[in-house]
Coordinates of C-alpha atoms (C1' of nucleotides) in Angstrom, one line a residue:
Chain F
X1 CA 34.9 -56.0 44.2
X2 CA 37.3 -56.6 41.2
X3 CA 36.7 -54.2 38.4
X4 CA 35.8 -56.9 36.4
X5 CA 32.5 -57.5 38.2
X6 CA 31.9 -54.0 38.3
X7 CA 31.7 -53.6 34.5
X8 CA 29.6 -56.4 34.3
X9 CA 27.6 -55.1 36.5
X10 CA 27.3 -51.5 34.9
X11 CA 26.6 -53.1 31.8
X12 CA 23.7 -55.4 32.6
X13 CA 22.0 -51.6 32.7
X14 CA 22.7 -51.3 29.5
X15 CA 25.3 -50.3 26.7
X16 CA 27.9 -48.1 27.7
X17 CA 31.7 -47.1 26.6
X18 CA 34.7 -47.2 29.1
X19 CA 34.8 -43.7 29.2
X20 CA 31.3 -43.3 30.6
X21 CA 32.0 -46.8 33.0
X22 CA 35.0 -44.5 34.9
X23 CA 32.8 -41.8 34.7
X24 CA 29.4 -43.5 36.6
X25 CA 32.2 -44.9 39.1
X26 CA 33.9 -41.6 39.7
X27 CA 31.0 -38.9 39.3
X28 CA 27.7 -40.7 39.0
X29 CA 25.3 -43.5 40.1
X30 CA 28.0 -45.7 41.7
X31 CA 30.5 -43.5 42.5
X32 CA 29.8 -43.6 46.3
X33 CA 30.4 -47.4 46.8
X34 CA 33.0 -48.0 43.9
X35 CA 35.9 -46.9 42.5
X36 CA 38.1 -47.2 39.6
X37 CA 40.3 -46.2 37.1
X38 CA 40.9 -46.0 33.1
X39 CA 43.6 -48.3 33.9
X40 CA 41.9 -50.9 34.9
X41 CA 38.4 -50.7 33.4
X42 CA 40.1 -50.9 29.7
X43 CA 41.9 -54.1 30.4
X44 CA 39.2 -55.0 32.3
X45 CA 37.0 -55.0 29.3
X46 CA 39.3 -56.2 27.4
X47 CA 40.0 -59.2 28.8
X48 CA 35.8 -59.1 29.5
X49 CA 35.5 -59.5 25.6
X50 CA 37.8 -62.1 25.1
X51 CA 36.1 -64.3 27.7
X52 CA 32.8 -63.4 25.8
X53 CA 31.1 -62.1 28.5
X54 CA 31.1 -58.7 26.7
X55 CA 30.7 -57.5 22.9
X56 CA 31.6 -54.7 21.4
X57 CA 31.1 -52.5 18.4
X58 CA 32.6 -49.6 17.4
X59 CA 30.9 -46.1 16.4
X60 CA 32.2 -43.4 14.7
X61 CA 31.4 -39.8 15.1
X62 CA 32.6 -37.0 13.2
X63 CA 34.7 -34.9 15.0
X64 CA 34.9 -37.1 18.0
X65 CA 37.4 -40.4 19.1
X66 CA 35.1 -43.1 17.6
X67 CA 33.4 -45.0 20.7
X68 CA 33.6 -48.4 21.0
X69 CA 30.5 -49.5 23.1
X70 CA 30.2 -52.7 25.1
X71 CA 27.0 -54.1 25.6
X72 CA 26.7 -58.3 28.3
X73 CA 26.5 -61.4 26.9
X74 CA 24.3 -64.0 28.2
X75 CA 27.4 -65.2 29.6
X76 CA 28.3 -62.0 30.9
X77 CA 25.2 -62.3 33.4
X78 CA 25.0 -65.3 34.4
X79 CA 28.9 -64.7 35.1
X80 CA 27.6 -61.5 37.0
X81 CA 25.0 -63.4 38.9
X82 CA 27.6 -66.3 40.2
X83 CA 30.1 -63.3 41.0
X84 CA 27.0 -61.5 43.1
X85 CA 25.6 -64.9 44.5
X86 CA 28.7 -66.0 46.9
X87 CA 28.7 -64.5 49.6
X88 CA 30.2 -60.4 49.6
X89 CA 32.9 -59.8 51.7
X90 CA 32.7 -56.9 54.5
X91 CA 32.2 -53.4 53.4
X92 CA 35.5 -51.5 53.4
X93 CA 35.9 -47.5 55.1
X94 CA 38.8 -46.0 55.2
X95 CA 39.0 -42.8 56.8
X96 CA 41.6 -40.2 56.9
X97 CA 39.7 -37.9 58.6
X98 CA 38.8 -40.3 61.7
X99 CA 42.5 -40.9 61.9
X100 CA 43.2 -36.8 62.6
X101 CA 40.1 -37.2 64.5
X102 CA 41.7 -39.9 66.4
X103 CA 44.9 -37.6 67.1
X104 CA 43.1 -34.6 67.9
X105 CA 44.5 -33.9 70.8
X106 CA 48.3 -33.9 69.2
X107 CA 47.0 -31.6 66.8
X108 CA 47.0 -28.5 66.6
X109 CA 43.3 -26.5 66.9
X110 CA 43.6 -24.8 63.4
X111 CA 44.0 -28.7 61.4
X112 CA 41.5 -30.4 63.4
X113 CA 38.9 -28.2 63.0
X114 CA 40.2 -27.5 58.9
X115 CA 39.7 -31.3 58.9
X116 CA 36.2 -31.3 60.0
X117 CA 35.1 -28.3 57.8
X118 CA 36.1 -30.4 54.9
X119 CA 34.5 -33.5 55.5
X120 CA 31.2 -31.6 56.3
X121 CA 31.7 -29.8 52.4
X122 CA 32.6 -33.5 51.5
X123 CA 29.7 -34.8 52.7
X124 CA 27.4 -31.8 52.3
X125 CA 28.5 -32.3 48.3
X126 CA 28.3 -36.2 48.3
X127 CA 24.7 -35.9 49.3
X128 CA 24.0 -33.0 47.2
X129 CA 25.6 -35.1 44.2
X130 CA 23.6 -38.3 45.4
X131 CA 20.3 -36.8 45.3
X132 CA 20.6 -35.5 41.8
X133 CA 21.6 -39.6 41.0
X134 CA 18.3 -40.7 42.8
X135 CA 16.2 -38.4 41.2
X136 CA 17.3 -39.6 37.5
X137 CA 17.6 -43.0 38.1
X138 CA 14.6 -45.2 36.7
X139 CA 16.0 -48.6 38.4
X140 CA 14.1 -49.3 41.8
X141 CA 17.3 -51.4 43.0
X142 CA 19.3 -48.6 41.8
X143 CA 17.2 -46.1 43.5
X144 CA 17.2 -47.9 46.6
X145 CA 20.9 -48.0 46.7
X146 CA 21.7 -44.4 46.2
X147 CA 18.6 -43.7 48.9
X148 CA 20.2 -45.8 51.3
X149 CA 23.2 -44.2 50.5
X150 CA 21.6 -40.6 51.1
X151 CA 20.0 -41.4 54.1
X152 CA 22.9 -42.7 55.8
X153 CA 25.5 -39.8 54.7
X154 CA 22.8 -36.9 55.8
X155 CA 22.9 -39.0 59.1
X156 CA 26.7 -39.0 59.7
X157 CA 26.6 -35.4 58.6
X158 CA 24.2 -34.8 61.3
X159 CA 26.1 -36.5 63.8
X160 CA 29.2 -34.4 62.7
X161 CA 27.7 -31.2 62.9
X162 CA 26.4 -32.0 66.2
X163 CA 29.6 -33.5 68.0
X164 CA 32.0 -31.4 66.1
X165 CA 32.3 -29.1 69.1
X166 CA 33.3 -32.0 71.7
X167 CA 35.9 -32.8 69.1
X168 CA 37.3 -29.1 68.8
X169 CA 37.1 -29.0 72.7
X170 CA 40.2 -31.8 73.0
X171 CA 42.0 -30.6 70.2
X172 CA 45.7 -29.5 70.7
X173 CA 45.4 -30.1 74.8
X174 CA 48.6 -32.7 74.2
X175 CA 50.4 -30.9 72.0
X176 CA 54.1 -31.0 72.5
X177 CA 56.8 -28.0 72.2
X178 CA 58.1 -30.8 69.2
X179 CA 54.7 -30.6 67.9
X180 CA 54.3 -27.2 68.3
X181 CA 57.1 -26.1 66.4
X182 CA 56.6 -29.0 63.7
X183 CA 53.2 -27.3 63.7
X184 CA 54.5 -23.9 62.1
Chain L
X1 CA 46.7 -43.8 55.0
X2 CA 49.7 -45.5 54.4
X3 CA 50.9 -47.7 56.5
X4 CA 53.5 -45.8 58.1
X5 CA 51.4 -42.7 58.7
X6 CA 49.0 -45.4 60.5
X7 CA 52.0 -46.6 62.9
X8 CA 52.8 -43.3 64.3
X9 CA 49.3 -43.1 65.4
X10 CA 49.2 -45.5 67.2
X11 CA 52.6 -45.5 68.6
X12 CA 51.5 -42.2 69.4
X13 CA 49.0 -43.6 72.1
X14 CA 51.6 -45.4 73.6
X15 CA 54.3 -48.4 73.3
X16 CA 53.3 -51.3 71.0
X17 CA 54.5 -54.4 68.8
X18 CA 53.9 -54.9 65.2
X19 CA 51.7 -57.8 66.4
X20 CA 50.2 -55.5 68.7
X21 CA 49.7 -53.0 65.8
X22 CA 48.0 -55.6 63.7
X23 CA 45.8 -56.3 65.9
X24 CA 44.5 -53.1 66.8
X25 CA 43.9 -52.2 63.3
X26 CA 42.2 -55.7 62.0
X27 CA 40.0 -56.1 65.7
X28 CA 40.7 -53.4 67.5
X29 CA 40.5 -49.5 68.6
X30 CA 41.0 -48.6 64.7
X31 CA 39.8 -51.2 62.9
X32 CA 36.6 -49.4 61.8
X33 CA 38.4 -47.1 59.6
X34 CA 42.1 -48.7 58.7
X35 CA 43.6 -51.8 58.4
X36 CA 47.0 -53.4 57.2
X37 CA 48.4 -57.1 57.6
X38 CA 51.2 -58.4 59.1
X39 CA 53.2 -57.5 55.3
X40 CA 52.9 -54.2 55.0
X41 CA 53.3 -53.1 59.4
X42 CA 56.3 -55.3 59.7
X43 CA 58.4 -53.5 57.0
X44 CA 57.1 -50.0 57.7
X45 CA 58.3 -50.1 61.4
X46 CA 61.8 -51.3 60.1
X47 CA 61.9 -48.0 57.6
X48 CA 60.7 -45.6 60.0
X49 CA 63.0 -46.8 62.9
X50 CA 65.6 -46.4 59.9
X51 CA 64.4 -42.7 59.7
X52 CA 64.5 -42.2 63.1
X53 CA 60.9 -42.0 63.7
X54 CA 60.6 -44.8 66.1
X55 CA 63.1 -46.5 68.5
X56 CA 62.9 -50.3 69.3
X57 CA 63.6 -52.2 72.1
X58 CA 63.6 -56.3 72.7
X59 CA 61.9 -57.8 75.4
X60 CA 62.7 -61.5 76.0
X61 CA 59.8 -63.2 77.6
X62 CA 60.2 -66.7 78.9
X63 CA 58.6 -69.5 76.5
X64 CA 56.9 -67.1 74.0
X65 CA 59.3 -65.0 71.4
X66 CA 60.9 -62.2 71.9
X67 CA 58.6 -58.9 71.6
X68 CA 60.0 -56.3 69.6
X69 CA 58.7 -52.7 71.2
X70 CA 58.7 -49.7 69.5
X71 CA 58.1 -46.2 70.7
X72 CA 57.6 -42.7 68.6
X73 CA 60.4 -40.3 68.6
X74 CA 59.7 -36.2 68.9
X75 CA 61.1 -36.4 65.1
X76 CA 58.4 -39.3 64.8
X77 CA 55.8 -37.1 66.3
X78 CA 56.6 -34.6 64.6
X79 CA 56.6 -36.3 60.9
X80 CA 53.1 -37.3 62.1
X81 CA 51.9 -34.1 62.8
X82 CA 53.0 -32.9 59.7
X83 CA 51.6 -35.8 57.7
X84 CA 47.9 -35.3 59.3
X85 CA 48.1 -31.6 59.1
X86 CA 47.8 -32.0 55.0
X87 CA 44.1 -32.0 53.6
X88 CA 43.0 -35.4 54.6
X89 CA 42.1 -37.3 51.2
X90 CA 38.5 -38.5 50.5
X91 CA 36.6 -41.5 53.0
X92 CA 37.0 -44.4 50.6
X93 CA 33.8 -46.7 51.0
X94 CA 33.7 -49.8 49.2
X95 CA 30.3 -51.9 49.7
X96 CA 30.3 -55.2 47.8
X97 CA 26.8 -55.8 49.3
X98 CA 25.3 -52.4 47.6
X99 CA 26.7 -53.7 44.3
X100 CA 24.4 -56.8 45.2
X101 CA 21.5 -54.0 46.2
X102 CA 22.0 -52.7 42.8
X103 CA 21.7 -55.7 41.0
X104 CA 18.7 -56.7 43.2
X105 CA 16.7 -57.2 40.0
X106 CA 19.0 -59.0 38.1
X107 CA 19.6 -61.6 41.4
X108 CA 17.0 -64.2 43.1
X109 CA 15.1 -63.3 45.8
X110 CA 17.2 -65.6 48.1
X111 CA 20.8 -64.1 46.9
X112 CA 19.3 -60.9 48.1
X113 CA 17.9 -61.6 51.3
X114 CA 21.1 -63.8 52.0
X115 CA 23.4 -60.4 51.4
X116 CA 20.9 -58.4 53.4
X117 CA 20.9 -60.9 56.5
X118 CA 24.8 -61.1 56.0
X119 CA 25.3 -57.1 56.5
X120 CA 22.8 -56.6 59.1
X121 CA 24.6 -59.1 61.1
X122 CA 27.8 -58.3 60.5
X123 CA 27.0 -54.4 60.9
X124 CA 25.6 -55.8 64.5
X125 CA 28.8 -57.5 65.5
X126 CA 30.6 -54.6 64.1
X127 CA 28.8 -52.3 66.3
X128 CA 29.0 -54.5 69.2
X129 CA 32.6 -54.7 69.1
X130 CA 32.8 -50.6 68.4
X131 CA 30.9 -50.3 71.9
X132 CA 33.2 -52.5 73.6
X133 CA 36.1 -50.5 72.2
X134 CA 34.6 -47.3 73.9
X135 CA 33.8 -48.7 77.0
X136 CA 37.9 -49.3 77.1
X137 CA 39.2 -46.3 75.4
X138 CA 40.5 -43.6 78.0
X139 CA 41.7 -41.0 75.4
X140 CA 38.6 -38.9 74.7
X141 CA 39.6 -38.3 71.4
X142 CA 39.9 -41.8 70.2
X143 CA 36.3 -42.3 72.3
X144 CA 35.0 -39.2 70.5
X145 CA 36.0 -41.2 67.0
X146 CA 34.4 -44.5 67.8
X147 CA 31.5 -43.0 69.6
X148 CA 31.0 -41.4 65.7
X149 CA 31.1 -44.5 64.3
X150 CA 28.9 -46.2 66.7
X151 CA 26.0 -43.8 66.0
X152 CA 26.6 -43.9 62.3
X153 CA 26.7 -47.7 62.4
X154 CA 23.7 -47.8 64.4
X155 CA 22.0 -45.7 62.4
X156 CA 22.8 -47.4 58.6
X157 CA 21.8 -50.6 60.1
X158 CA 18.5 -49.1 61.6
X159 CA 18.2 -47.6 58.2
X160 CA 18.7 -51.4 56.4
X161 CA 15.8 -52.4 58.7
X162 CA 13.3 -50.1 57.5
X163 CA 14.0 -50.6 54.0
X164 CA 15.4 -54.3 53.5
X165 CA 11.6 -55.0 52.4
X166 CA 11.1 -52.6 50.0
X167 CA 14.8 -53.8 48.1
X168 CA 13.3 -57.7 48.2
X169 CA 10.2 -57.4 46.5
X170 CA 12.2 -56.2 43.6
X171 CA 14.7 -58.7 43.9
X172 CA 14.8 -61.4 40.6
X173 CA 12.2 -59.0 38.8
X174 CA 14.4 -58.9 35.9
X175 CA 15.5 -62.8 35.9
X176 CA 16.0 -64.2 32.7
X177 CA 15.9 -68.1 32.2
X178 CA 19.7 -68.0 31.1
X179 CA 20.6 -66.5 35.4
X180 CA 17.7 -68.7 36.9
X181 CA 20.2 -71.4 35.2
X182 CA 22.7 -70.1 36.4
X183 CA 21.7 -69.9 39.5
X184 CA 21.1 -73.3 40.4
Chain I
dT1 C1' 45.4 -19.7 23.6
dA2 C1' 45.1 -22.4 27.5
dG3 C1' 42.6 -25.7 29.5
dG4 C1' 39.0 -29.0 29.7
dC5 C1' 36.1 -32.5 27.6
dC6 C1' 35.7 -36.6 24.8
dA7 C1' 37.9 -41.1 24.0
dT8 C1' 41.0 -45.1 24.0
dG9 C1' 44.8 -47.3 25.3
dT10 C1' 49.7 -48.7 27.3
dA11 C1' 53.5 -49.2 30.6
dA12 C1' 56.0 -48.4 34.6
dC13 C1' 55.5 -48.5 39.2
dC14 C1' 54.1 -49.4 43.9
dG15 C1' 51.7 -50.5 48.0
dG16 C1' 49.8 -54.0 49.9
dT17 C1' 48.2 -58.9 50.3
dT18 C1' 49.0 -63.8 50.5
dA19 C1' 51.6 -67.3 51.6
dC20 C1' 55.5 -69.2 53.6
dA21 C1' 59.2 -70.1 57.2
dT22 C1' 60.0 -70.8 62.2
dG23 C1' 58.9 -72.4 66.8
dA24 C1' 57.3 -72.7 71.5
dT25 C1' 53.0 -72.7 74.5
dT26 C1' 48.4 -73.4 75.7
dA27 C1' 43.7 -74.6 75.1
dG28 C1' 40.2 -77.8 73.4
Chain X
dC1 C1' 46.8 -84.5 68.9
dT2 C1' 45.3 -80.5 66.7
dA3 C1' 44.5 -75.9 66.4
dA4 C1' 45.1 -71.5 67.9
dT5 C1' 47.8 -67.8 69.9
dC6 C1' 52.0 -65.3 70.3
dA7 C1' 55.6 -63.2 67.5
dT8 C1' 58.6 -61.7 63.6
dG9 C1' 59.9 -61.5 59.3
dT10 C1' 60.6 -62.4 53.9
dA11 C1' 59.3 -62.9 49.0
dA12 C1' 56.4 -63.6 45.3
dC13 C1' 52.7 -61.8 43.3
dC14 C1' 49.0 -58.8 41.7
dG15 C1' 45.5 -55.4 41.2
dG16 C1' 45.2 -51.0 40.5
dT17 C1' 47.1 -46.2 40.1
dT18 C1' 49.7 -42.7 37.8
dA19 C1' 51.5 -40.9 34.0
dC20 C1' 52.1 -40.8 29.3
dA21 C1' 50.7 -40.8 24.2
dT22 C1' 47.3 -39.0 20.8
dG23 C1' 44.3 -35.6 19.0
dG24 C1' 40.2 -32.9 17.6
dC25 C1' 36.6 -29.9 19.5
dC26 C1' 34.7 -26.4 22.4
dT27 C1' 34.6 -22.9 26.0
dA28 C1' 36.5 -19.2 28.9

DNA sequence: TAGGCCATGTAACCGGTTACATGATTAG
DNA sequence: CTAATCATGTAACCGGTTACATGGCCTA
């Protein structure tokens, strides 16, 4: 969960700079189950180092900010592997889009169906994004993850696209002259 | 997706305490895709009946404290219309158990299958409790939203069941003496 | 030449959680 | 007799985000 953790964890693939840790957690192989931000993966390691779970070493390139790139301790895993061991706590989804979903019929037509369109690009692009991931990933856990993640996003895209219309249907039918004219 | 945006919702479906509030979106109708505690609901209905948004009324009930019942305003309605007509950010999903899927290399077999037994149940009693929720729902749009997540639930858990054996046989693959310590 | 990428880091801020305070009633 | 439920509210704390500072290189 923390972001300490989830450096650990990106590292015990291997080397890699804070740079490319947001961007893996952003963009790329984890990005669809994690989060996080500059500002909190560079204290993060940081503090990571000073415990002595990571090292680091610095490496300068000509033209370029130098890189300073962390690579786990021993510590580091077996401080990963108690961290991972207790037991996870529930997955977390938060939704904006189920919550206009969830007032569709105080909505107007025009935002509830604007709202689904973009959640099927969002989807349609988080799929797109995840399958590129699979197919250069070289972990089998790893590859498993993003799969699972694949197979389950195609699915509630499906489901989407195929209830979308019951959704459109109830859209606006409680809308208010208040509404209405907040509407414009 | 703040906290007061999440109020008007649901005091958009009718009267309700913050109690009430809480434990819709921890147990209830909404919980699948929001949640706040008791810290964050109790000072955003104070604020937005200080904007006018909501009105509140005290009901003294014998031998239990008093219930404090708010109600949306048009203004409130309005401000809520307005706030989910915006583009509706990104689903957040945050998976501590696929950062355990990841690692499933790194991990002993029993840390792996423990997580895996873990989600599957609680994705069981999650979907349980979504069907109850839409066998009491009478708005069709709030059925229409946990109907969505009772397929998609359904579905990533059917998903888990295919594939859980694939992810175990390459759990503790990459143990090293210094996690099997660890691990004790 | 404007903006984006690479690359690291700091500091202010903020929303939300956790824990506490209060207190009667009911169920185990 | 204990714990949970009902019910509201406050305050400390904390993790994380946003924005800023720096600066060269490359692309449109």
């Amino acid at each position: 969960m923390n972001v300490r953790t989830l450096c650990l964890a990106i590292l015990s693939f291997g080397e890699s700079t804070g740079y490319e840790i947001k961007k893996q957690s952003v963009d790329g192989k984890f990005s669809y189950f994690v989060d996080a931000s500059f500002g909190s993966i560079y204290p993060a390691l940081a503090r990571l180092e000073a415990d002595g779970l990571v090292t680091s070493r610095q490496e300068i390139q000509p033209g370029k900010p130098p890189r300073k790139i962390y690579a786990i301790t021993d510590a580091g895993q077996a401080a990963l592997v108690e961290a991972l061991s207790e037991p996870p706590g529930r997955d977390i989804f938060r939704s904006e889009f189920l919550l206009i979903a969830m007032c569709a019929k105080s909505l107007p037509q025009h935002v509830v169906t604007g709202a689904i369109e973009a959640r099927i690009q969002a989807i349609e692009e988080e799929v797109e994004q995840l399958r590129h991931v699979v197919a250069e990933l070289d972990d089998e856990a790893a590859i498993w993850t993003a799969q699972y993640g694949v197979t389950c996003k195609a699915q509630a895209l499906a489901n989407l696209r195929e209830t979308r219309a019951d959704l459109e249907k109830l859209a606006g039918s409680r809308l208010s002259n208040t509404n209405a004219n907040a509407a414009e």
